[in-house]
C-alpha atoms as an extended CHARMM CRD file, in Angstrom:
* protein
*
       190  EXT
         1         1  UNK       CA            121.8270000000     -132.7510000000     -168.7590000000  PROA      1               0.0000000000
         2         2  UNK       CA            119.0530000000     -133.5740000000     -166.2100000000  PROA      2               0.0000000000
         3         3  UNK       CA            121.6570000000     -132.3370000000     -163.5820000000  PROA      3               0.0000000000
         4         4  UNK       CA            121.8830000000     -128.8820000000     -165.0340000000  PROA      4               0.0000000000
         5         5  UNK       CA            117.8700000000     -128.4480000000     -164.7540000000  PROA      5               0.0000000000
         6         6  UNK       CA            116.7210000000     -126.9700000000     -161.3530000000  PROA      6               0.0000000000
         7         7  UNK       CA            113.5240000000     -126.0880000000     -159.4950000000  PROA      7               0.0000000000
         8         8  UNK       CA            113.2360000000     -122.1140000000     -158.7060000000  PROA      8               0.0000000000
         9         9  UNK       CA            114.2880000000     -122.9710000000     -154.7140000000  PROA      9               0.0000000000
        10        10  UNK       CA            117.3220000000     -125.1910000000     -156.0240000000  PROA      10              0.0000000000
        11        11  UNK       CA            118.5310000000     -122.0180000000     -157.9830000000  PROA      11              0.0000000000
        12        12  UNK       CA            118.3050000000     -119.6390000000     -155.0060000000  PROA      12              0.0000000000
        13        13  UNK       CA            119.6930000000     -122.3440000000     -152.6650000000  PROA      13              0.0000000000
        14        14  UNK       CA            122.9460000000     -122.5310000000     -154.9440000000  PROA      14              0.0000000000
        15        15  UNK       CA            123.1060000000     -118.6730000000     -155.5120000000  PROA      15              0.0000000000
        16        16  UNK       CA            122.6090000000     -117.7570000000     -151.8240000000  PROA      16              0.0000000000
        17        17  UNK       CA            119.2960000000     -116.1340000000     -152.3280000000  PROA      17              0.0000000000
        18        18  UNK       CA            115.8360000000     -116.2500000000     -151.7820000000  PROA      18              0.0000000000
        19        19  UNK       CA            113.1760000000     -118.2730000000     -154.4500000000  PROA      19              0.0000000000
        20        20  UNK       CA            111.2020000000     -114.6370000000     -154.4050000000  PROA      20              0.0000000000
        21        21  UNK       CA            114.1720000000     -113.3660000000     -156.4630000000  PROA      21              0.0000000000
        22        22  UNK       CA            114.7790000000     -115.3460000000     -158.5850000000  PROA      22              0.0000000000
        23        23  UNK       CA            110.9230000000     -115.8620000000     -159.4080000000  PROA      23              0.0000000000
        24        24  UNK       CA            111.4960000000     -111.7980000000     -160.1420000000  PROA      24              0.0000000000
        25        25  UNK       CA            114.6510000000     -112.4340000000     -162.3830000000  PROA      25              0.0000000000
        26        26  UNK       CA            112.8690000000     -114.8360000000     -163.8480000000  PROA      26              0.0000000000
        27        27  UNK       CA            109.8550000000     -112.6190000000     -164.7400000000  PROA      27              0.0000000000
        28        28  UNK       CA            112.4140000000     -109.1740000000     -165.5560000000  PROA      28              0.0000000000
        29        29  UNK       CA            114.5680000000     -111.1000000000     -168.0410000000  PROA      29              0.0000000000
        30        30  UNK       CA            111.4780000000     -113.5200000000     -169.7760000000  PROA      30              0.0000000000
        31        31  UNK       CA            113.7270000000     -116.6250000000     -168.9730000000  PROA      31              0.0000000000
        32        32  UNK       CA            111.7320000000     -119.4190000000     -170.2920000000  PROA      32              0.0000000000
        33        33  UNK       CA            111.7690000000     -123.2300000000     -168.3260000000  PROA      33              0.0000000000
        34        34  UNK       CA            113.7920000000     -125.6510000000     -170.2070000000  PROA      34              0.0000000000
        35        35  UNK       CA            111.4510000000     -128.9240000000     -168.9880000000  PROA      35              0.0000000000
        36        36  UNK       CA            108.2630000000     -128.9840000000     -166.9580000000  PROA      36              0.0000000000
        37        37  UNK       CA            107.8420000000     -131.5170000000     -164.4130000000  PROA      37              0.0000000000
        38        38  UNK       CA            104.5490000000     -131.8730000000     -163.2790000000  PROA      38              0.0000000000
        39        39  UNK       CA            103.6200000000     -128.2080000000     -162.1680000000  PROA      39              0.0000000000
        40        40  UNK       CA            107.3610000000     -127.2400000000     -161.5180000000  PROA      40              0.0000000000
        41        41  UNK       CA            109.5990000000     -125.5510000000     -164.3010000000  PROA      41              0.0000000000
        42        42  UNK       CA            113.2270000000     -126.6410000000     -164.6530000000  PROA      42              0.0000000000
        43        43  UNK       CA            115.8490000000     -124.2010000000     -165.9110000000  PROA      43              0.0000000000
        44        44  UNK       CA            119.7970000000     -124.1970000000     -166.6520000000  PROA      44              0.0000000000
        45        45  UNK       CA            121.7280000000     -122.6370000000     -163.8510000000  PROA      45              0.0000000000
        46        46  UNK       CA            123.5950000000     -120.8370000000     -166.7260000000  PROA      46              0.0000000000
        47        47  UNK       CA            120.5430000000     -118.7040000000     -167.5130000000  PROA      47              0.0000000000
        48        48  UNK       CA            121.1970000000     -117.1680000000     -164.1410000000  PROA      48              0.0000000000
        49        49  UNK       CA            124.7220000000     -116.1550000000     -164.8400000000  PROA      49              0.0000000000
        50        50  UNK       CA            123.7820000000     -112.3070000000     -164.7180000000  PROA      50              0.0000000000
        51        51  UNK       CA            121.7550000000     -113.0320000000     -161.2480000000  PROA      51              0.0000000000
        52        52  UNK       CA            124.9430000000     -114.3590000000     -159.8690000000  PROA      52              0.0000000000
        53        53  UNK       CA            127.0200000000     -111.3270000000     -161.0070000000  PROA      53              0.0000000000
        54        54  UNK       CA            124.0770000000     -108.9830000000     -159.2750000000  PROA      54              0.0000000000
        55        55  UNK       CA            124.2670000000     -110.7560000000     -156.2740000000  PROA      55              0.0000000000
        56        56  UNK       CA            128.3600000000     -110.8650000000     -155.9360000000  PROA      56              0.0000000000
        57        57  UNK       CA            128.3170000000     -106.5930000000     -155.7540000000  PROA      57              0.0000000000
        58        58  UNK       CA            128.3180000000     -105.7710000000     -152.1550000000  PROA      58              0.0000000000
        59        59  UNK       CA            125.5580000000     -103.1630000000     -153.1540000000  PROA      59              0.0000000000
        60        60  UNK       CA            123.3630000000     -105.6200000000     -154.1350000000  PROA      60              0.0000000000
        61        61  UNK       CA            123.6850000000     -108.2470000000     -151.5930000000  PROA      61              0.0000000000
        62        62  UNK       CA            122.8040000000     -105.9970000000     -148.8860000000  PROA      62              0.0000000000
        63        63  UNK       CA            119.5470000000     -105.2420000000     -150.5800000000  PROA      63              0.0000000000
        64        64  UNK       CA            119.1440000000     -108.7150000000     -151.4020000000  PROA      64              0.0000000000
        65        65  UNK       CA            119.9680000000     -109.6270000000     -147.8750000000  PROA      65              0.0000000000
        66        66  UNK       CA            117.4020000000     -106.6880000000     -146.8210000000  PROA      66              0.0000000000
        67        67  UNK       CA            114.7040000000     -107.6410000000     -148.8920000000  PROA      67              0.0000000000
        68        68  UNK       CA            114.8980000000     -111.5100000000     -147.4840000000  PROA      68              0.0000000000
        69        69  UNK       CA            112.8590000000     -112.3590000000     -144.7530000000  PROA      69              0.0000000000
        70        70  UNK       CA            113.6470000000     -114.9990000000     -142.5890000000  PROA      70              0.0000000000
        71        71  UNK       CA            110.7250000000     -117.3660000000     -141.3440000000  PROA      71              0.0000000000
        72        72  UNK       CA            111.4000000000     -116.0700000000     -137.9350000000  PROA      72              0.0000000000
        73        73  UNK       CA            111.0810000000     -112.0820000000     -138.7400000000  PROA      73              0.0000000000
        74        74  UNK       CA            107.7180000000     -112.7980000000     -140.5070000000  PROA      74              0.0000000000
        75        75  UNK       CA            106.4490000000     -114.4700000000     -137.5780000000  PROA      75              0.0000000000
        76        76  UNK       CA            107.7570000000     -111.8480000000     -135.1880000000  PROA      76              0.0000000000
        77        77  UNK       CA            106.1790000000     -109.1250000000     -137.5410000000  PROA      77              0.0000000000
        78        78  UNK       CA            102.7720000000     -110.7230000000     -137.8120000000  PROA      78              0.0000000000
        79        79  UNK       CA            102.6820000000     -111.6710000000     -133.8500000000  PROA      79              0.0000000000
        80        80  UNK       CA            103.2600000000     -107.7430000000     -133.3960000000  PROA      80              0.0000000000
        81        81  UNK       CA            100.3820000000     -106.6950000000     -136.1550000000  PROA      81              0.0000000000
        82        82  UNK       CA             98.1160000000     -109.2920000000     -134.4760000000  PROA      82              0.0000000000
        83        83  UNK       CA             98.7620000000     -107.3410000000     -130.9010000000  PROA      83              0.0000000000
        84        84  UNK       CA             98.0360000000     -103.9350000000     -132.3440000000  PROA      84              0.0000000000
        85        85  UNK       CA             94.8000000000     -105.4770000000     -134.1300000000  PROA      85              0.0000000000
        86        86  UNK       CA             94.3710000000     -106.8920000000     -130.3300000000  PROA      86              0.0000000000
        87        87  UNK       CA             94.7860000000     -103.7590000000     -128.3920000000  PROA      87              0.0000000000
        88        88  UNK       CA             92.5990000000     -101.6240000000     -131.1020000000  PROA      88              0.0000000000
        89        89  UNK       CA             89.7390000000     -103.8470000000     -130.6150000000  PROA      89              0.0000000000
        90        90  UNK       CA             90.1680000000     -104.0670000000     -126.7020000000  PROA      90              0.0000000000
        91        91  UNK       CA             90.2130000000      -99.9440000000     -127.1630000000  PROA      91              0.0000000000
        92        92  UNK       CA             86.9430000000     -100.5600000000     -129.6250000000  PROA      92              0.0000000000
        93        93  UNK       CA             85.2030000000     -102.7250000000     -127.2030000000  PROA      93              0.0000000000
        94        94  UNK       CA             86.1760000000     -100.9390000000     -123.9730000000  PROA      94              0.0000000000
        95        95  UNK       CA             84.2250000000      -97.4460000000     -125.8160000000  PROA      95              0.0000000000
        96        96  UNK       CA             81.5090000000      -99.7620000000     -126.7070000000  PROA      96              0.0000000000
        97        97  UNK       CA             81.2480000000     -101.1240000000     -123.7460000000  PROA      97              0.0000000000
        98        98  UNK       CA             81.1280000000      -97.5470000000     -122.0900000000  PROA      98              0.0000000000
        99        99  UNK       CA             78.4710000000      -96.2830000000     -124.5280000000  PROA      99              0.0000000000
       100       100  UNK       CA             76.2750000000      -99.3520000000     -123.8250000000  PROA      100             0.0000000000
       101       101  UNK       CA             76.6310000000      -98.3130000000     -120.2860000000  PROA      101             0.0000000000
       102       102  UNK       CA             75.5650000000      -94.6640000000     -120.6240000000  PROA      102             0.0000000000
       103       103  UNK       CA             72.7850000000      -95.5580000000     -122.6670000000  PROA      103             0.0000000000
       104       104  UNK       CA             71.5110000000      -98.0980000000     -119.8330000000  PROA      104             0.0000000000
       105       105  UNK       CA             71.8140000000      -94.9380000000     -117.5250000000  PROA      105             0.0000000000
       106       106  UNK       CA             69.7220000000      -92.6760000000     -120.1480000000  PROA      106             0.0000000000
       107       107  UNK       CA             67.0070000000      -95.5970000000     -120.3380000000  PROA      107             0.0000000000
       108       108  UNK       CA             66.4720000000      -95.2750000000     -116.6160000000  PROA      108             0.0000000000
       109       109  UNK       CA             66.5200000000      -91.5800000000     -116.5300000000  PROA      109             0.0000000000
       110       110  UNK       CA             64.0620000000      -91.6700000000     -119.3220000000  PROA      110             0.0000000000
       111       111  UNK       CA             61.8850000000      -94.3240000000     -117.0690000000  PROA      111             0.0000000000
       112       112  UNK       CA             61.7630000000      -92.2660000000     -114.0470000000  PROA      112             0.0000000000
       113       113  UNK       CA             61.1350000000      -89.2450000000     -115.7400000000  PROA      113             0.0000000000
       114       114  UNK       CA             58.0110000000      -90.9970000000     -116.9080000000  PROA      114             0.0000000000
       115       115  UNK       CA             56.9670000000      -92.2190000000     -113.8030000000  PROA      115             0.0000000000
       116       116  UNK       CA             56.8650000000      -88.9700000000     -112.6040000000  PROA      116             0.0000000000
       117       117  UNK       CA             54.9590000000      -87.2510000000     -115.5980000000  PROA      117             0.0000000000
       118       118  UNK       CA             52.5440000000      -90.1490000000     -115.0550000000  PROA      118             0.0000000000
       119       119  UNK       CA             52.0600000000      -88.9760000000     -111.4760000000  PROA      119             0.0000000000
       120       120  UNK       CA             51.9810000000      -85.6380000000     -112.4060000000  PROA      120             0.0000000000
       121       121  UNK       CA             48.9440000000      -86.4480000000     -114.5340000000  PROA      121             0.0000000000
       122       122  UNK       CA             47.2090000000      -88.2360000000     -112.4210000000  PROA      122             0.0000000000
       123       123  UNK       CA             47.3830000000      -85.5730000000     -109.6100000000  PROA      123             0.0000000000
       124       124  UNK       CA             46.0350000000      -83.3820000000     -112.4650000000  PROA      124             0.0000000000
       125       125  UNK       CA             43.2200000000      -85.5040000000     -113.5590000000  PROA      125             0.0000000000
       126       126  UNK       CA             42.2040000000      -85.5730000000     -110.2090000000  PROA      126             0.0000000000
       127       127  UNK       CA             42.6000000000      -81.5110000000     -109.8450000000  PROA      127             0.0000000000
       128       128  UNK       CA             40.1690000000      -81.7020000000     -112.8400000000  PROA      128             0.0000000000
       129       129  UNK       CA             37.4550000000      -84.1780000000     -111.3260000000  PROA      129             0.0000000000
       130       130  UNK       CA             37.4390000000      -82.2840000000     -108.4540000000  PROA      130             0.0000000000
       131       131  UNK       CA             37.2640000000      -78.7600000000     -110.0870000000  PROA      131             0.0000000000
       132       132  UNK       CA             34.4540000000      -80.0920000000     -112.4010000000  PROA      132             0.0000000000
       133       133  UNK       CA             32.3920000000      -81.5370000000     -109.0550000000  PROA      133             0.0000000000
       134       134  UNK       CA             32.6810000000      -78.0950000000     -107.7390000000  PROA      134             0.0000000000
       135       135  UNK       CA             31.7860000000      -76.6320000000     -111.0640000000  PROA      135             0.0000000000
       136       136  UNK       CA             28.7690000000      -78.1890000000     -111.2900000000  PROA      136             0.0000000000
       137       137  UNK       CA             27.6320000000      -77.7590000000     -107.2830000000  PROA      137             0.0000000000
       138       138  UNK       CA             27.8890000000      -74.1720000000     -108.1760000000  PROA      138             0.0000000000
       139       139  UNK       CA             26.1260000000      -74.0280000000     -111.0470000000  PROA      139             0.0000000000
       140       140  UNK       CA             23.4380000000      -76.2640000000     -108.7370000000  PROA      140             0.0000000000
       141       141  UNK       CA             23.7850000000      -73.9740000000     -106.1860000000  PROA      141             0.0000000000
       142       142  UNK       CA             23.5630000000      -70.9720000000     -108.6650000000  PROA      142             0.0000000000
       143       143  UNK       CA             20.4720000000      -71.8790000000     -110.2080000000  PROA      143             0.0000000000
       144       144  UNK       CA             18.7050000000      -72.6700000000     -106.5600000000  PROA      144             0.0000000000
       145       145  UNK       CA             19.4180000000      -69.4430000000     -105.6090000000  PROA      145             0.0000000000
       146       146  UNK       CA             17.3060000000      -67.4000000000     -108.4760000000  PROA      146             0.0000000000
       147       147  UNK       CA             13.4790000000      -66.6740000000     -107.2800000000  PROA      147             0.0000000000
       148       148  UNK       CA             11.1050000000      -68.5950000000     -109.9760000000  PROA      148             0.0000000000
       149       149  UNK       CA              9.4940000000      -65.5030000000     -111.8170000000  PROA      149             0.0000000000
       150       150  UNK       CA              5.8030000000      -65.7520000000     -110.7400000000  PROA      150             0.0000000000
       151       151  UNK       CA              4.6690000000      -63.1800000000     -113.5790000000  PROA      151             0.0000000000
       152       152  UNK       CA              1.1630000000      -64.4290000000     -113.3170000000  PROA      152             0.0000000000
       153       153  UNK       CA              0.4870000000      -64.6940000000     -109.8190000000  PROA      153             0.0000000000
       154       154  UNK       CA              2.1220000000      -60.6540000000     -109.1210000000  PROA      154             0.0000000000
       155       155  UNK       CA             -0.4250000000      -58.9560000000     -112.1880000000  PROA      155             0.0000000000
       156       156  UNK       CA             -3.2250000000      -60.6580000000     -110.8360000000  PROA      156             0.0000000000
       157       157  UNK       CA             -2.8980000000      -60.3370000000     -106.8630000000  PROA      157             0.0000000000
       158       158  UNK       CA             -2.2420000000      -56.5260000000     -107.3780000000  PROA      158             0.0000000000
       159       159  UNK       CA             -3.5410000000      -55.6340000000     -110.0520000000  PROA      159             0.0000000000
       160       160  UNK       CA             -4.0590000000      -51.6710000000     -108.1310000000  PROA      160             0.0000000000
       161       161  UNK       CA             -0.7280000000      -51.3160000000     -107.6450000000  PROA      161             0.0000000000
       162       162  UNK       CA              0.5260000000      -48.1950000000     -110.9110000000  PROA      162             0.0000000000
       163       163  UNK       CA              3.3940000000      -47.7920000000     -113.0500000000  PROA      163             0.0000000000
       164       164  UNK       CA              5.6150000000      -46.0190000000     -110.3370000000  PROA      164             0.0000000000
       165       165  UNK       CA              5.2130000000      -48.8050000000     -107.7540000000  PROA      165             0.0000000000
       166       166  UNK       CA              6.2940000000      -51.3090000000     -109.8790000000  PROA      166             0.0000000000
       167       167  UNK       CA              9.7140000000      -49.0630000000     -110.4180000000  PROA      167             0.0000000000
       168       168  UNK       CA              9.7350000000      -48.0380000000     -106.4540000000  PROA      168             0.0000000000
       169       169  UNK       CA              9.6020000000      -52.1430000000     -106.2110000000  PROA      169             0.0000000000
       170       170  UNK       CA             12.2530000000      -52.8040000000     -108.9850000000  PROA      170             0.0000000000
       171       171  UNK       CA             14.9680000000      -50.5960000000     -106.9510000000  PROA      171             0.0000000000
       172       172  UNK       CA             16.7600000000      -51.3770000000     -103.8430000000  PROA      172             0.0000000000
       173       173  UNK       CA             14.6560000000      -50.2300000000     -100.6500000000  PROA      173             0.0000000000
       174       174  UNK       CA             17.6760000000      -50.4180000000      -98.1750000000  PROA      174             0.0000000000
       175       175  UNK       CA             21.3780000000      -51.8540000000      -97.8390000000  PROA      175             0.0000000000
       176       176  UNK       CA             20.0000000000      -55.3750000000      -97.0990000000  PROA      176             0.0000000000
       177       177  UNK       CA             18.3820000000      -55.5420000000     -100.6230000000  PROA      177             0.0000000000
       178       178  UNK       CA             20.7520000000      -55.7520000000     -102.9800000000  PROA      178             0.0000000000
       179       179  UNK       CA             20.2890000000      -56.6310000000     -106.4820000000  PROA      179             0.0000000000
       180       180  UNK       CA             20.7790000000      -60.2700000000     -107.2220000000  PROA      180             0.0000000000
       181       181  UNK       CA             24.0390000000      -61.3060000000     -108.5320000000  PROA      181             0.0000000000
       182       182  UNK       CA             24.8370000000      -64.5580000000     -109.5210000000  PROA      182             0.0000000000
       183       183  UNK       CA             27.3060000000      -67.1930000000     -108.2880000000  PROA      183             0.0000000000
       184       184  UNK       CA             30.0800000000      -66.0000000000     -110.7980000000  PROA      184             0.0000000000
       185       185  UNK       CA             29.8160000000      -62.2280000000     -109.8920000000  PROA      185             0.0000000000
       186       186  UNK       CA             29.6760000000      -62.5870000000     -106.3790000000  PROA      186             0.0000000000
       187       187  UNK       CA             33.0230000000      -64.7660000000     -106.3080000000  PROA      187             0.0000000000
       188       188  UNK       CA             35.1080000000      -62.6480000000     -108.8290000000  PROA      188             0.0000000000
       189       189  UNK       CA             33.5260000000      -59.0510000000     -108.8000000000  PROA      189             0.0000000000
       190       190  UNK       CA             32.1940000000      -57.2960000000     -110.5800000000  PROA      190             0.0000000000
């Protein structure tokens, strides 16, 4: 009886099949293993009777046939997913690569547009010190050029002089006495 009881692989050997189907027959028709031996299940090549009828219609060898992968075609099929996988991360690395590149080229853009707006500003800091220097000569210059009112000294060395001199004195005798304007109006008019 021990000679009736076979492995899963020993069944599909003798039928002609693979041990995928028959590990599928076994599931679709509940077969339960006769003996256990260790972790492998023995059962009676009888219980595969309707297995062997399935697999003598032409029909249904085909598929089987179709469905059966050799050892060979699985390697082939893998080799070619492994080469897509391959050439799809060459593709990802090659845009990588590229972006990496055009962001090296923005960074040094960036840094020589900052060199120059540093230069920029230091031109214009220096505009500024030098406008403020000449600001403040003016206003130096400005305040040497007003007459220190001597109100005291003028009512008490003429003290004859009326009303109507002091206006005739206020005005503008001639073209070469002007009234006094200051730095700011004589530069910019008015």
């Amino acid at each position: 009886m021990s000679k009736e009881l076979l492995t899963k692989s020993k069944i599909a050997d003798a039928l002609g099949t693979n041990p995928m189907r028959v590990t599928r027959f076994i599931e679709r028709n509940k077969i339960n293993a006769v003996k256990k031996e260790g972790k492998r299940d023995l059962f009676k090549l009888t219980d595969f009777n309707a297995l062997k009828k399935e697999l003598s219609e032409p029909e249904t060898k085909k598929e089987a046939q179709s469905h059966a992968f050799s050892k060979d075609d699985y390697i082939l099929t893998l080799k070619k997913q492994l080469e897509d996988q391959q050439k799809q991360f060459d593709e990802v690395l090659k845009s990588k690569d590229e972006t990496i590149d055009s962001l090296k080229e923005t960074i040094e853009t960036s840094k020589h547009a900052y060199e120059d707006m540093k230069d920029q500003l230091a031109v214009k800091d220096d505009q500024i010190s030098s406008l403020t220097k000449l600001t403040t000569n003016a206003q130096t210059l400005n305040l040497l050029d007003k007459p220190k009112p001597n109100k005291s000294n003028d009512t008490e060395t003429k003290p004859e002089q009326s009303s109507s001199d002091n206006e005739v004195a206020n005005q503008p005798n001639s073209e070469t006495e002007k009234p006094h304007k200051n730095w700011w109006q004589r530069h910019f008019g008015k």
